[in-house]
PDB file of C-alpha atoms in Angstrom:
ATOM      1  CA  MET A 184      20.893 -13.142  -1.016  1.00 41.00           C
ATOM      2  CA  THR A 185      17.997 -14.735  -2.792  1.00 49.00           C
ATOM      3  CA  ASN A 186      17.744 -13.991  -6.502  1.00 54.00           C
ATOM      4  CA  ILE A 187      14.099 -13.074  -6.999  1.00 52.00           C
ATOM      5  CA  PHE A 188      14.487 -13.145 -10.751  1.00 51.00           C
ATOM      6  CA  ASP A 189      15.099 -16.884 -10.585  1.00 59.00           C
ATOM      7  CA  LEU A 190      11.434 -17.862 -11.069  1.00 61.00           C
ATOM      8  CA  LYS A 191      12.407 -21.552 -11.242  1.00 66.00           C
ATOM      9  CA  SER A 192      12.388 -21.409  -7.463  1.00 77.00           C
ATOM     10  CA  LYS A 193       8.930 -22.098  -5.969  1.00 82.00           C
ATOM     11  CA  GLU A 194       9.614 -19.726  -3.125  1.00 85.00           C
ATOM     12  CA  ASN A 195      10.398 -16.857  -5.478  1.00 86.00           C
ATOM     13  CA  LYS A 196       7.290 -17.519  -7.468  1.00 88.00           C
ATOM     14  CA  VAL A 197       5.221 -17.281  -4.306  1.00 90.00           C
ATOM     15  CA  ARG A 198       7.043 -14.095  -3.282  1.00 91.00           C
ATOM     16  CA  VAL A 199       6.246 -12.438  -6.596  1.00 92.00           C
ATOM     17  CA  LEU A 200       2.628 -13.652  -6.375  1.00 93.00           C
ATOM     18  CA  PHE A 201       2.161 -12.168  -2.884  1.00 95.00           C
ATOM     19  CA  TYR A 202       3.962  -8.958  -3.921  1.00 95.00           C
ATOM     20  CA  THR A 203       1.833  -8.442  -6.989  1.00 94.00           C
ATOM     21  CA  LEU A 204      -1.417  -9.509  -5.372  1.00 96.00           C
ATOM     22  CA  GLY A 205      -0.801  -7.380  -2.272  1.00 96.00           C
ATOM     23  CA  LEU A 206       0.052  -4.247  -4.256  1.00 94.00           C
ATOM     24  CA  SER A 207      -2.985  -4.703  -6.513  1.00 95.00           C
ATOM     25  CA  ILE A 208      -5.341  -5.097  -3.589  1.00 96.00           C
ATOM     26  CA  MET A 209      -3.705  -2.136  -1.788  1.00 92.00           C
ATOM     27  CA  GLY A 210      -4.003  -0.020  -4.925  1.00 90.00           C
ATOM     28  CA  LEU A 211      -7.726  -0.836  -5.421  1.00 92.00           C
ATOM     29  CA  GLY A 212      -8.382  -0.049  -1.739  1.00 90.00           C
ATOM     30  CA  ILE A 213      -6.625   3.338  -2.058  1.00 88.00           C
ATOM     31  CA  ALA A 214      -8.662   4.064  -5.186  1.00 87.00           C
ATOM     32  CA  LEU A 215     -11.900   3.381  -3.288  1.00 89.00           C
ATOM     33  CA  SER A 216     -10.756   5.650  -0.528  1.00 87.00           C
ATOM     34  CA  ALA A 217      -9.991   8.443  -2.997  1.00 84.00           C
ATOM     35  CA  ILE A 218     -13.347   7.993  -4.762  1.00 86.00           C
ATOM     36  CA  SER A 219     -15.191   8.177  -1.431  1.00 86.00           C
ATOM     37  CA  ASN A 220     -13.983  11.760  -1.036  1.00 82.00           C
ATOM     38  CA  PHE A 221     -14.423  11.351   2.778  1.00 87.00           C
ATOM     39  CA  GLY A 222     -10.849  12.036   3.714  1.00 78.00           C
ATOM     40  CA  VAL A 223      -7.208  11.594   2.846  1.00 81.00           C
ATOM     41  CA  GLY A 224      -4.466   9.720   4.588  1.00 89.00           C
ATOM     42  CA  PRO A 225      -2.070  11.682   6.774  1.00 92.00           C
ATOM     43  CA  TRP A 226       0.827  11.390   4.289  1.00 93.00           C
ATOM     44  CA  ASP A 227      -1.405  12.337   1.368  1.00 88.00           C
ATOM     45  CA  ALA A 228      -2.192  15.477   3.424  1.00 90.00           C
ATOM     46  CA  VAL A 229       1.566  16.031   3.690  1.00 92.00           C
ATOM     47  CA  ASN A 230       1.908  15.806  -0.141  1.00 89.00           C
ATOM     48  CA  ILE A 231      -0.998  18.211  -0.677  1.00 87.00           C
ATOM     49  CA  GLY A 232       0.186  20.598   2.044  1.00 90.00           C
ATOM     50  CA  LEU A 233       3.698  20.691   0.655  1.00 92.00           C
ATOM     51  CA  SER A 234       2.346  21.557  -2.773  1.00 89.00           C
ATOM     52  CA  TYR A 235       0.767  24.703  -1.298  1.00 90.00           C
ATOM     53  CA  HIS A 236       4.180  25.962  -0.217  1.00 94.00           C
ATOM     54  CA  ILE A 237       6.544  25.100  -3.083  1.00 92.00           C
ATOM     55  CA  ASN A 238       4.183  25.529  -6.046  1.00 86.00           C
ATOM     56  CA  LEU A 239       4.753  22.019  -7.456  1.00 83.00           C
ATOM     57  CA  SER A 240       2.212  19.342  -8.369  1.00 84.00           C
ATOM     58  CA  VAL A 241       1.004  16.933  -5.730  1.00 81.00           C
ATOM     59  CA  GLY A 242       2.575  14.054  -7.704  1.00 78.00           C
ATOM     60  CA  THR A 243       5.977  15.800  -7.641  1.00 85.00           C
ATOM     61  CA  CYS A 244       5.611  16.514  -3.953  1.00 88.00           C
ATOM     62  CA  MET A 245       4.742  12.866  -3.372  1.00 86.00           C
ATOM     63  CA  ASN A 246       8.069  11.860  -4.893  1.00 87.00           C
ATOM     64  CA  ILE A 247       9.915  14.410  -2.745  1.00 92.00           C
ATOM     65  CA  VAL A 248       8.214  13.119   0.393  1.00 93.00           C
ATOM     66  CA  ALA A 249       8.993   9.541  -0.689  1.00 92.00           C
ATOM     67  CA  ILE A 250      12.698  10.376  -0.931  1.00 93.00           C
ATOM     68  CA  LEU A 251      12.640  11.981   2.503  1.00 96.00           C
ATOM     69  CA  ASN A 252      10.927   8.831   3.850  1.00 96.00           C
ATOM     70  CA  LEU A 253      13.749   6.772   2.428  1.00 95.00           C
ATOM     71  CA  ILE A 254      16.461   9.073   3.878  1.00 96.00           C
ATOM     72  CA  VAL A 255      14.932   9.080   7.395  1.00 96.00           C
ATOM     73  CA  GLY A 256      14.322   5.308   7.197  1.00 96.00           C
ATOM     74  CA  GLY A 257      17.955   4.790   6.163  1.00 95.00           C
ATOM     75  CA  ILE A 258      19.131   6.849   9.104  1.00 96.00           C
ATOM     76  CA  LEU A 259      16.972   4.890  11.529  1.00 96.00           C
ATOM     77  CA  ASN A 260      18.241   1.593  10.034  1.00 94.00           C
ATOM     78  CA  LYS A 261      21.827   2.934   9.991  1.00 94.00           C
ATOM     79  CA  GLU A 262      22.148   2.063   6.334  1.00 94.00           C
ATOM     80  CA  PHE A 263      22.389   3.830   2.998  1.00 92.00           C
ATOM     81  CA  PRO A 264      18.770   4.640   1.963  1.00 88.00           C
ATOM     82  CA  LYS A 265      17.386   2.022  -0.457  1.00 86.00           C
ATOM     83  CA  ILE A 266      16.286   3.051  -3.907  1.00 88.00           C
ATOM     84  CA  THR A 267      14.224  -0.034  -4.778  1.00 90.00           C
ATOM     85  CA  PRO A 268      11.110   1.139  -2.793  1.00 91.00           C
ATOM     86  CA  MET A 269      10.618   3.804  -5.509  1.00 89.00           C
ATOM     87  CA  ILE A 270       9.992   0.960  -7.960  1.00 89.00           C
ATOM     88  CA  THR A 271       7.258  -0.401  -5.693  1.00 89.00           C
ATOM     89  CA  SER A 272       5.775   3.061  -5.414  1.00 87.00           C
ATOM     90  CA  ILE A 273       5.573   3.314  -9.210  1.00 87.00           C
ATOM     91  CA  ILE A 274       3.925  -0.085  -9.489  1.00 89.00           C
ATOM     92  CA  LEU A 275       1.426   0.820  -6.742  1.00 88.00           C
ATOM     93  CA  GLY A 276       0.632   4.032  -8.534  1.00 85.00           C
ATOM     94  CA  GLY A 277      -0.318   1.996 -11.617  1.00 87.00           C
ATOM     95  CA  PHE A 278      -2.696  -0.165  -9.566  1.00 89.00           C
ATOM     96  CA  ILE A 279      -4.232   2.958  -8.050  1.00 87.00           C
ATOM     97  CA  ASP A 280      -4.864   4.449 -11.507  1.00 85.00           C
ATOM     98  CA  LEU A 281      -6.400   1.101 -12.587  1.00 89.00           C
ATOM     99  CA  GLY A 282      -8.673   1.206  -9.509  1.00 87.00           C
ATOM    100  CA  LEU A 283      -9.772   4.720 -10.233  1.00 85.00           C
ATOM    101  CA  PHE A 284     -10.744   3.694 -13.750  1.00 87.00           C
ATOM    102  CA  VAL A 285     -12.517   0.515 -12.687  1.00 88.00           C
ATOM    103  CA  PHE A 286     -14.548   2.222  -9.879  1.00 87.00           C
ATOM    104  CA  SER A 287     -15.132   5.479 -11.736  1.00 83.00           C
ATOM    105  CA  ASP A 288     -18.880   4.861 -12.090  1.00 86.00           C
ATOM    106  CA  ILE A 289     -19.537   4.280  -8.407  1.00 86.00           C
ATOM    107  CA  ASN A 290     -22.077   6.795  -7.129  1.00 81.00           C
ATOM    108  CA  VAL A 291     -20.969   8.563  -3.914  1.00 84.00           C
ATOM    109  CA  SER A 292     -23.320  11.501  -4.042  1.00 84.00           C
ATOM    110  CA  THR A 293     -24.434  11.273  -0.386  1.00 89.00           C
ATOM    111  CA  PRO A 294     -22.367  11.633   2.804  1.00 89.00           C
ATOM    112  CA  LEU A 295     -23.566   8.206   3.912  1.00 91.00           C
ATOM    113  CA  MET A 296     -22.258   6.553   0.740  1.00 90.00           C
ATOM    114  CA  GLN A 297     -19.020   8.429   1.061  1.00 90.00           C
ATOM    115  CA  PHE A 298     -18.559   7.147   4.613  1.00 92.00           C
ATOM    116  CA  ILE A 299     -19.553   3.576   3.733  1.00 92.00           C
ATOM    117  CA  LEU A 300     -17.171   3.441   0.797  1.00 92.00           C
ATOM    118  CA  PHE A 301     -14.402   4.930   2.857  1.00 92.00           C
ATOM    119  CA  MET A 302     -14.838   2.382   5.624  1.00 94.00           C
ATOM    120  CA  ILE A 303     -14.932  -0.527   3.070  1.00 94.00           C
ATOM    121  CA  SER A 304     -11.632   0.707   1.672  1.00 92.00           C
ATOM    122  CA  LEU A 305      -9.771   0.479   4.994  1.00 94.00           C
ATOM    123  CA  PRO A 306      -9.724  -3.334   5.465  1.00 96.00           C
ATOM    124  CA  ILE A 307      -8.958  -3.717   1.752  1.00 96.00           C
ATOM    125  CA  ILE A 308      -5.909  -1.451   2.018  1.00 93.00           C
ATOM    126  CA  SER A 309      -4.842  -3.228   5.218  1.00 95.00           C
ATOM    127  CA  LEU A 310      -5.129  -6.620   3.556  1.00 96.00           C
ATOM    128  CA  GLY A 311      -3.083  -5.537   0.576  1.00 96.00           C
ATOM    129  CA  VAL A 312      -0.317  -4.180   2.854  1.00 93.00           C
ATOM    130  CA  ALA A 313      -0.267  -7.390   4.936  1.00 95.00           C
ATOM    131  CA  ILE A 314      -0.010  -9.598   1.815  1.00 96.00           C
ATOM    132  CA  TYR A 315       2.765  -7.666   0.017  1.00 94.00           C
ATOM    133  CA  LEU A 316       4.887  -7.159   3.159  1.00 93.00           C
ATOM    134  CA  VAL A 317       5.068 -10.944   3.622  1.00 94.00           C
ATOM    135  CA  SER A 318       6.840 -11.244   0.272  1.00 92.00           C
ATOM    136  CA  LYS A 319       9.903  -9.410   1.730  1.00 89.00           C
ATOM    137  CA  LEU A 320      10.303  -7.672  -1.632  1.00 90.00           C
ATOM    138  CA  PRO A 321      10.903  -3.904  -1.850  1.00 88.00           C
ATOM    139  CA  ASN A 322       8.466  -1.906   0.282  1.00 89.00           C
ATOM    140  CA  THR A 323       6.925   1.424  -0.621  1.00 91.00           C
ATOM    141  CA  PRO A 324       8.981   4.369   0.729  1.00 94.00           C
ATOM    142  CA  LEU A 325       6.372   4.960   3.427  1.00 94.00           C
ATOM    143  CA  ASP A 326       6.368   1.307   4.520  1.00 92.00           C
ATOM    144  CA  TYR A 327      10.188   1.299   4.475  1.00 94.00           C
ATOM    145  CA  PHE A 328       9.983   4.285   6.895  1.00 96.00           C
ATOM    146  CA  MET A 329       7.331   2.542   8.961  1.00 95.00           C
ATOM    147  CA  LEU A 330       9.329  -0.675   9.259  1.00 94.00           C
ATOM    148  CA  ALA A 331      12.438   1.357  10.215  1.00 96.00           C
ATOM    149  CA  ILE A 332      10.473   2.853  13.081  1.00 96.00           C
ATOM    150  CA  LYS A 333       9.257  -0.611  14.078  1.00 95.00           C
ATOM    151  CA  THR A 334      12.780  -2.031  14.129  1.00 95.00           C
ATOM    152  CA  LYS A 335      14.495   0.966  15.735  1.00 95.00           C
ATOM    153  CA  PHE A 336      12.130   1.199  18.674  1.00 96.00           C
ATOM    154  CA  ASN A 337      11.194  -2.509  18.890  1.00 96.00           C
ATOM    155  CA  LEU A 338       7.492  -1.900  18.219  1.00 94.00           C
ATOM    156  CA  SER A 339       4.774  -4.143  16.864  1.00 93.00           C
ATOM    157  CA  LEU A 340       3.706  -3.779  13.262  1.00 90.00           C
ATOM    158  CA  MET A 341       0.543  -1.986  14.468  1.00 91.00           C
ATOM    159  CA  SER A 342       2.442   0.468  16.669  1.00 94.00           C
ATOM    160  CA  GLY A 343       4.989   1.184  13.967  1.00 94.00           C
ATOM    161  CA  LYS A 344       2.194   2.008  11.541  1.00 92.00           C
ATOM    162  CA  ILE A 345       0.397   4.252  14.038  1.00 94.00           C
ATOM    163  CA  VAL A 346       3.581   6.149  14.837  1.00 96.00           C
ATOM    164  CA  SER A 347       4.299   6.582  11.117  1.00 96.00           C
ATOM    165  CA  GLU A 348       0.761   7.830  10.403  1.00 95.00           C
ATOM    166  CA  CYS A 349       0.755  10.166  13.461  1.00 96.00           C
ATOM    167  CA  SER A 350       4.007  11.694  12.134  1.00 96.00           C
ATOM    168  CA  GLY A 351       2.285  12.289   8.792  1.00 96.00           C
ATOM    169  CA  PHE A 352      -0.748  13.790  10.524  1.00 95.00           C
ATOM    170  CA  ILE A 353       1.354  16.319  12.474  1.00 96.00           C
ATOM    171  CA  ILE A 354       3.444  17.285   9.447  1.00 96.00           C
ATOM    172  CA  GLY A 355       0.384  17.483   7.263  1.00 93.00           C
ATOM    173  CA  PHE A 356      -1.346  19.767   9.829  1.00 94.00           C
ATOM    174  CA  LEU A 357       1.695  22.043  10.113  1.00 96.00           C
ATOM    175  CA  LEU A 358       1.893  22.350   6.308  1.00 95.00           C
ATOM    176  CA  GLY A 359      -1.829  23.231   6.124  1.00 92.00           C
ATOM    177  CA  GLY A 360      -2.816  19.992   4.382  1.00 89.00           C
ATOM    178  CA  PRO A 361      -6.424  18.659   4.456  1.00 85.00           C
ATOM    179  CA  VAL A 362      -6.146  16.543   7.624  1.00 86.00           C
ATOM    180  CA  GLY A 363      -9.521  15.740   9.244  1.00 84.00           C
ATOM    181  CA  LEU A 364     -11.764  12.996  10.568  1.00 88.00           C
ATOM    182  CA  GLY A 365     -10.863  10.613   7.698  1.00 88.00           C
ATOM    183  CA  SER A 366      -7.160  11.021   8.512  1.00 90.00           C
ATOM    184  CA  LEU A 367      -7.714  10.211  12.158  1.00 92.00           C
ATOM    185  CA  ILE A 368      -9.784   7.104  11.272  1.00 93.00           C
ATOM    186  CA  ILE A 369      -6.980   5.918   8.967  1.00 91.00           C
ATOM    187  CA  ILE A 370      -4.395   6.352  11.774  1.00 91.00           C
ATOM    188  CA  PHE A 371      -6.236   4.188  14.223  1.00 92.00           C
ATOM    189  CA  THR A 372      -7.741   1.511  11.921  1.00 94.00           C
ATOM    190  CA  ILE A 373      -5.174   0.628   9.245  1.00 91.00           C
ATOM    191  CA  GLY A 374      -2.457  -0.370  11.784  1.00 90.00           C
ATOM    192  CA  PRO A 375      -4.607  -2.668  13.953  1.00 93.00           C
ATOM    193  CA  ILE A 376      -6.280  -4.344  10.938  1.00 95.00           C
ATOM    194  CA  MET A 377      -2.931  -4.920   9.319  1.00 93.00           C
ATOM    195  CA  GLN A 378      -1.500  -6.242  12.579  1.00 91.00           C
ATOM    196  CA  PHE A 379      -4.421  -8.773  12.717  1.00 94.00           C
ATOM    197  CA  LEU A 380      -4.123  -9.833   9.058  1.00 95.00           C
ATOM    198  CA  TYR A 381      -0.299 -10.124   8.765  1.00 94.00           C
ATOM    199  CA  PRO A 382       0.044 -13.460  10.606  1.00 94.00           C
ATOM    200  CA  TYR A 383      -2.557 -15.055   8.394  1.00 94.00           C
ATOM    201  CA  SER A 384      -0.757 -13.781   5.281  1.00 94.00           C
ATOM    202  CA  GLU A 385       2.500 -15.102   6.631  1.00 93.00           C
ATOM    203  CA  TYR A 386       0.877 -18.471   7.518  1.00 92.00           C
ATOM    204  CA  PHE A 387      -0.457 -18.934   3.937  1.00 92.00           C
ATOM    205  CA  PHE A 388       2.840 -17.781   2.469  1.00 92.00           C
ATOM    206  CA  ASN A 389       4.780 -20.433   4.481  1.00 90.00           C
ATOM    207  CA  LYS A 390       2.150 -23.064   3.618  1.00 90.00           C
ATOM    208  CA  LEU A 391       2.542 -22.377  -0.107  1.00 90.00           C
ATOM    209  CA  ILE A 392       6.323 -22.705   0.004  1.00 85.00           C
ATOM    210  CA  ASN A 393       6.004 -25.888   2.116  1.00 78.00           C
ATOM    211  CA  LYS A 394       7.881 -24.667   5.179  1.00 65.00           C
ATOM    212  CA  GLY A 395       7.890 -27.068   8.081  1.00 52.00           C
ATOM    213  CA  ASP A 396       6.475 -26.428  11.544  1.00 52.00           C
ATOM    214  CA  ILE A 397       4.054 -23.767  10.343  1.00 54.00           C
ATOM    215  CA  THR A 398       2.403 -21.880  13.142  1.00 58.00           C
ATOM    216  CA  LEU A 399       0.135 -18.841  13.346  1.00 58.00           C
ATOM    217  CA  SER A 400       2.031 -16.180  15.298  1.00 59.00           C
ATOM    218  CA  LYS A 401       1.230 -12.594  16.267  1.00 56.00           C
ATOM    219  CA  ASN A 402       3.754  -9.852  15.643  1.00 53.00           C
TER     220      ASN A 402
END
């Protein structure tokens, strides 16, 4: 197993760079989506819906759902659920908070501005996910779950993401969470954009670590 703490290795330095850069871009994109107030992601709707039923904060419910994602992902992978994705989730949360602070003065007073900002956030989120997944460092609990679906059912990255988000949409709806048009747009845009961007991220990652026979492949 590669020791990622050995930063003398060029490959590890590049992994940490892609991991940090990807999470920061993803966090800023999620912050823009939240500020747009146009809609929430399916799994955000699950967190909010669960909070209606168990009288706990949305943040606490997010951690509960994250643990459940890890458990189900572990079952699909036939392995003991990994704990390290929770670390990634905490780091991502910090970048989201930073994004909310940086973009706090953006004016989204009209429905058109809300929609435009929301649509801008989608490719940003997708790019962030594509970059950080290439690092092969700990995923977020949701992406661990998504990749487990992809592996278990031999799906493309796009299809795995869509199945994961559809699962969240159904659960969020059953819990009475705020699913809506924004949630549907997220389901059918994040996955395809991420699928398109991932090979380019992988290409540049391999180029930076000087791997031979570099080709641009589609997953």
